Coordinates of N, CA and C in Angstrom, one line a residue:
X1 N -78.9 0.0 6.0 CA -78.6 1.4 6.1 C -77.2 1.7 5.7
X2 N -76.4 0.7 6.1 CA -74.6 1.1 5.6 C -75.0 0.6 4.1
X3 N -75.2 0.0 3.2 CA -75.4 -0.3 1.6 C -75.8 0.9 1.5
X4 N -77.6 2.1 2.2 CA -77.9 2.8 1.4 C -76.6 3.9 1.3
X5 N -76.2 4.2 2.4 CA -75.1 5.6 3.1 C -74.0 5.4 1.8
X6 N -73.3 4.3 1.8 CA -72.3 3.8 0.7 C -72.8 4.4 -0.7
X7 N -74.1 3.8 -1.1 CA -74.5 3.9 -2.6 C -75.0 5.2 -2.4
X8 N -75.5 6.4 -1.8 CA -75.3 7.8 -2.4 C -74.1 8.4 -2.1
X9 N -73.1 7.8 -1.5 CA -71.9 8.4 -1.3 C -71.3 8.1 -2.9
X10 N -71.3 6.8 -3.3 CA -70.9 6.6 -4.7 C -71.7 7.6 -6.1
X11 N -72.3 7.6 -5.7 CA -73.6 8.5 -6.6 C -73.1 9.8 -6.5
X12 N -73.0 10.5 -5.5 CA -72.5 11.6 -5.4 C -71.1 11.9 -6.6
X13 N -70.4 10.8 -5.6 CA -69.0 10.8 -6.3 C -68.8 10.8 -7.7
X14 N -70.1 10.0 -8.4 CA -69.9 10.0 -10.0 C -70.6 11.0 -10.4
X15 N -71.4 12.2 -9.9 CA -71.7 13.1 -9.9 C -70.8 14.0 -10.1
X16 N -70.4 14.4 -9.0 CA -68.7 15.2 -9.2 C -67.8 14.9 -10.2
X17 N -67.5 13.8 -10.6 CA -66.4 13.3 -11.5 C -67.2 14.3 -12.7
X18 N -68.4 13.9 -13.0 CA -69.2 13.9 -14.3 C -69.0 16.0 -14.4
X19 N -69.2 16.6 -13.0 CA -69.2 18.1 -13.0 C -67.7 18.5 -13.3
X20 N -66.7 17.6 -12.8 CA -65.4 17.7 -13.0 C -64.9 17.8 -14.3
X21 N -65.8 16.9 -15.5 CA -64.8 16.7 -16.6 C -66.1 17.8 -17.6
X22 N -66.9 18.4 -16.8 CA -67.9 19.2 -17.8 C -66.7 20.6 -17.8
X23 N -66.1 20.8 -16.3 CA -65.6 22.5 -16.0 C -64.2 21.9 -17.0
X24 N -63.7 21.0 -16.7 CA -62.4 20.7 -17.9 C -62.3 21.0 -19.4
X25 N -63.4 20.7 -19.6 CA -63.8 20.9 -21.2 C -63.8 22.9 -21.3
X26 N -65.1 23.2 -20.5 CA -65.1 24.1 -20.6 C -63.8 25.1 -20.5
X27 N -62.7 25.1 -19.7 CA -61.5 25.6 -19.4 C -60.7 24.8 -20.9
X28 N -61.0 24.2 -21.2 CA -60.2 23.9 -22.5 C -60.6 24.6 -23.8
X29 N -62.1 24.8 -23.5 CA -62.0 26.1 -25.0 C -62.0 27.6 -24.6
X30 N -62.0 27.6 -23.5 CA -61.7 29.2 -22.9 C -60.4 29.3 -23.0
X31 N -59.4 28.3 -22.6 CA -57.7 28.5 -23.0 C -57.6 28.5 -24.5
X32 N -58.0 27.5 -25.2 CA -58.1 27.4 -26.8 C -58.5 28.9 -27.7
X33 N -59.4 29.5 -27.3 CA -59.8 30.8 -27.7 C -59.3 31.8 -27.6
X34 N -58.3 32.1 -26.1 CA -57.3 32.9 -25.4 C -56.0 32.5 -26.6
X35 N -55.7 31.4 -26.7 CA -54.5 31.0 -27.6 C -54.2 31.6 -29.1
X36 N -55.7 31.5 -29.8 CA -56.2 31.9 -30.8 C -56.1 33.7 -31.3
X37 N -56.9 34.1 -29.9 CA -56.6 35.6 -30.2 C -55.1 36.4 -29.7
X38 N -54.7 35.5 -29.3 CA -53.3 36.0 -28.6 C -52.2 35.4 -29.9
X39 N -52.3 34.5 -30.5 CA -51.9 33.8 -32.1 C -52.2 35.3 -33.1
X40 N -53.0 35.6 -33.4 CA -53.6 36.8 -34.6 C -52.8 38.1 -34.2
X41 N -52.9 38.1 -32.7 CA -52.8 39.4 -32.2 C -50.8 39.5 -32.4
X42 N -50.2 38.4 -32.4 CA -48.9 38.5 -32.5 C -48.8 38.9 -33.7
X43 N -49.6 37.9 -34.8 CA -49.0 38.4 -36.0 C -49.5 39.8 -36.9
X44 N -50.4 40.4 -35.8 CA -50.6 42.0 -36.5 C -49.4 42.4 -35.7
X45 N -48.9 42.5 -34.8 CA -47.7 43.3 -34.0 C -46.3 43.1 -35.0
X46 N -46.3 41.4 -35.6 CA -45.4 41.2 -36.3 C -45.3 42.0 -38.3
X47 N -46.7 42.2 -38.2 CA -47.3 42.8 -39.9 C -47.9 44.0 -39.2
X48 N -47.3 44.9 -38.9 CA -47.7 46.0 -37.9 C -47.9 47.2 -39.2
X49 N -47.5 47.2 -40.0 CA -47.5 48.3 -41.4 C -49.1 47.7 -41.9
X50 N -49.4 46.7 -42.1 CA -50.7 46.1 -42.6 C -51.8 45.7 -41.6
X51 N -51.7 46.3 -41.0 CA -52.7 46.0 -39.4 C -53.8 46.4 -39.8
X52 N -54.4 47.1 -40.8 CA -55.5 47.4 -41.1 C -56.2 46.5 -41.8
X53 N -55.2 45.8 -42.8 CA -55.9 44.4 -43.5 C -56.2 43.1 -42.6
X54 N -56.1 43.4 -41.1 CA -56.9 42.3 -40.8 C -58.2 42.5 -40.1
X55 N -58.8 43.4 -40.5 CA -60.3 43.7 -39.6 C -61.6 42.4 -40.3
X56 N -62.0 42.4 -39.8 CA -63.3 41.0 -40.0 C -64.4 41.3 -39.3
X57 N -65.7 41.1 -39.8 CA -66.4 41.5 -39.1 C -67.5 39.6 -38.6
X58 N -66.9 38.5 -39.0 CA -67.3 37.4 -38.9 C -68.5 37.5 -39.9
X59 N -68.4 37.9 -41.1 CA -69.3 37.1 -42.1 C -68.6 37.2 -43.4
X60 N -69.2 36.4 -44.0 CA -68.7 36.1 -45.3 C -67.0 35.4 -45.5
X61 N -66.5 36.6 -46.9 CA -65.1 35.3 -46.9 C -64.0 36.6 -46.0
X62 N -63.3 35.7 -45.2 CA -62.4 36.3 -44.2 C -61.1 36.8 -45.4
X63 N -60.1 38.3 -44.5 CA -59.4 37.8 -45.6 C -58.6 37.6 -45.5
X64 N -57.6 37.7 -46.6 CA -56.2 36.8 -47.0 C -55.4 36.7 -45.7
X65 N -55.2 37.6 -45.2 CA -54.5 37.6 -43.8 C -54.4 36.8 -43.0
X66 N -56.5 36.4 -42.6 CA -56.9 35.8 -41.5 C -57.3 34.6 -42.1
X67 N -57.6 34.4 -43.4 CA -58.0 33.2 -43.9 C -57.8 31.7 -43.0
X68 N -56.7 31.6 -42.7 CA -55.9 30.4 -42.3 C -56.4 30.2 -41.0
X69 N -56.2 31.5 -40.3 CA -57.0 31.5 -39.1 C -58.1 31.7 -38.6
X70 N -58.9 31.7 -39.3 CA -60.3 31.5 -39.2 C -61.0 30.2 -39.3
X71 N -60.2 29.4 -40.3 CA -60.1 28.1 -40.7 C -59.7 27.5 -39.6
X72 N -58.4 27.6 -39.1 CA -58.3 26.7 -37.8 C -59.0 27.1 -36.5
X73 N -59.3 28.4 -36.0 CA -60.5 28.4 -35.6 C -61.8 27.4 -35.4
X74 N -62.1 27.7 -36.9 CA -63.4 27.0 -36.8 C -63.0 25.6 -36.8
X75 N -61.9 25.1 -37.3 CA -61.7 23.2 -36.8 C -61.5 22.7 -35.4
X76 N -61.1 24.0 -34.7 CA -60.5 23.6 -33.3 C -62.0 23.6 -31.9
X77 N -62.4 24.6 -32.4 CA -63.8 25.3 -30.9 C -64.9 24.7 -31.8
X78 N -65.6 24.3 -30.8 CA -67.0 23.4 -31.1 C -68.1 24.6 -32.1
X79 N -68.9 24.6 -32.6 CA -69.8 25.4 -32.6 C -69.5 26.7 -33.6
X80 N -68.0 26.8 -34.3 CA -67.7 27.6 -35.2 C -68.3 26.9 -36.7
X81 N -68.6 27.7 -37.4 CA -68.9 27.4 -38.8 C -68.7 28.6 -39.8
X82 N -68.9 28.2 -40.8 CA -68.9 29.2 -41.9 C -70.5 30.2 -41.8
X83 N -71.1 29.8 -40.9 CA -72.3 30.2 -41.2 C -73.1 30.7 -39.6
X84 N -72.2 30.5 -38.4 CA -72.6 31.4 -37.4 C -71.0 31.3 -36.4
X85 N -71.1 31.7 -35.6 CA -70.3 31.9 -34.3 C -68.7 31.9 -35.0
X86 N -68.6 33.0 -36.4 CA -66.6 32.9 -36.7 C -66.5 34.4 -35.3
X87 N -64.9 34.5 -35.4 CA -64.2 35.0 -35.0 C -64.6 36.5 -35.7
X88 N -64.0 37.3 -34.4 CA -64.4 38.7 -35.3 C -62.8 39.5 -35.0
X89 N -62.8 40.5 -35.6 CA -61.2 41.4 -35.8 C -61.5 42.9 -35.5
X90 N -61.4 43.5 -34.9 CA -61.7 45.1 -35.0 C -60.5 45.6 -34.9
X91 N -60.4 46.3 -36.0 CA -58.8 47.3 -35.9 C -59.4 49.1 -35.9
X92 N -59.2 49.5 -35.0 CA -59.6 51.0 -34.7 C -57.9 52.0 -35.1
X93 N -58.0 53.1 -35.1 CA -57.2 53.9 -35.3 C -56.3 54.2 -36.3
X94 N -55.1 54.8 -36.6 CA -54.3 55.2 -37.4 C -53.0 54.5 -37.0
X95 N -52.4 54.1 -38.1 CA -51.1 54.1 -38.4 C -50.0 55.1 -37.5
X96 N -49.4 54.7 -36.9 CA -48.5 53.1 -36.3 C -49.0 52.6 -35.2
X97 N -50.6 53.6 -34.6 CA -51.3 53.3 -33.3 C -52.1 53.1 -33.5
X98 N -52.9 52.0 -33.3 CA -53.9 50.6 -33.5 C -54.4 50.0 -32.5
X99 N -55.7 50.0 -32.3 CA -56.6 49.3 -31.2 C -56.8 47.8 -31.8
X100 N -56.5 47.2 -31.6 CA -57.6 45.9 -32.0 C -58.2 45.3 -31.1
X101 N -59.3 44.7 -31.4 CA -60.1 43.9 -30.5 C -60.5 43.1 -31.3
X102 N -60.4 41.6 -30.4 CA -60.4 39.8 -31.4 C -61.4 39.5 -30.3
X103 N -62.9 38.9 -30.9 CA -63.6 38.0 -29.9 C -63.3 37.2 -30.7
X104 N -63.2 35.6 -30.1 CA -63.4 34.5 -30.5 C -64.7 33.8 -29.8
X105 N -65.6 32.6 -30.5 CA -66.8 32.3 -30.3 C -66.7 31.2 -30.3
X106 N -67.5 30.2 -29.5 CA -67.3 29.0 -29.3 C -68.8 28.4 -29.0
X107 N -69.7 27.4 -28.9 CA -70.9 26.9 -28.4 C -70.5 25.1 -27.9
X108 N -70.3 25.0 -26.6 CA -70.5 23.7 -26.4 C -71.2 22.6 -26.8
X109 N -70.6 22.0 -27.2 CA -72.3 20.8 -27.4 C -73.2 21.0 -26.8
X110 N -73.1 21.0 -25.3 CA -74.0 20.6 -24.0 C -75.1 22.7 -23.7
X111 N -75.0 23.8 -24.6 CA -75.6 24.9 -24.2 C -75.8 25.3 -25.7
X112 N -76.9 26.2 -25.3 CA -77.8 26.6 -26.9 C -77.5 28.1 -26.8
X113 N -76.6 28.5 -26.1 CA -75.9 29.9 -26.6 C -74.2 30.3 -26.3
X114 N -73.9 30.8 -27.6 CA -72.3 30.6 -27.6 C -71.7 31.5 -26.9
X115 N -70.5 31.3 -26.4 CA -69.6 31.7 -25.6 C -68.8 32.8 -25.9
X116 N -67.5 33.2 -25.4 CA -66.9 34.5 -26.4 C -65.8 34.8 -25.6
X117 N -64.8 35.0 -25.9 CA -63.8 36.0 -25.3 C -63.2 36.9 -25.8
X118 N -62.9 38.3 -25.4 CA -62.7 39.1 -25.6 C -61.3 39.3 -25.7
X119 N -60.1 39.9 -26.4 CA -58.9 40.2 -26.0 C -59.0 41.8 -26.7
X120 N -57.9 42.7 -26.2 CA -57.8 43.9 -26.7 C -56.0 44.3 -26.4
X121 N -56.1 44.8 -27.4 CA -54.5 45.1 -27.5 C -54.3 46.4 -28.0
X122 N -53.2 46.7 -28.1 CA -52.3 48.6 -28.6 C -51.1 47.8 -28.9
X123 N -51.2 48.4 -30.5 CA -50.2 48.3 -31.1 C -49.5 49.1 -31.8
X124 N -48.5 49.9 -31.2 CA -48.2 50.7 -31.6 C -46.8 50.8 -32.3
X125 N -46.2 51.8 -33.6 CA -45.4 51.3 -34.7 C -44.3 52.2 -33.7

């Protein structure tokens, strides 16, 4: 009886570890993604006159702006490709006052539908 009590106590325990390092990952491309659109989002505030040249709608070729960053995007979050889940860019409004909104997309190995975070910003000249 004390062997069986022991061995699902252990069982349990590698259970939890195993839930442990699933929520880790996960919290690691949720911060990764937050990084990414908070990265873009600096450098429209910093190219604030050209804020319109970075809208994307995640197809095809990104441009010159975001090129780089799309690219590392998709090297960094699981599940980005040229071909589903890029980053998207919305720039709304007029000059010097600018909405943008950056989802960034991610798909774990371990789930068969991708993830997303939203950021939104005002940038105003």
């Amino acid at each position: 009886v004390g062997i069986l009590i022991f061995s699902l106590g252990i069982l349990a325990l590698v259970g939890m570890q195993g839930l442990a390092i699933k929520q880790v990952t996960d919290a690691k491309y949720r911060s990764d993604a937050s990084f990414f659109a908070n990265q873009i989002i600096g450098e429209m505030w910093v190219n604030r006159a050209n804020a319109a040249s970075y809208g994307y709608a995640g197809t095809g070729t990104p441009p010159t702006t975001l090129a780089n960053w799309v690219t590392s995007v998709e090297n960094d979050l699981p599940g980005v490709s040229a071909s589903a889940n890029r980053p998207t860019v919305t720039v709304t409004g007029a000059a010097p006052n600018w909405t943008v909104t950056v989802t960034v997309f991610w798909q774990p190995p371990s789930t068969t539908t991708p993830h997303s975070h939203v950021t939104i910003a005002y940038i105003n000249g």
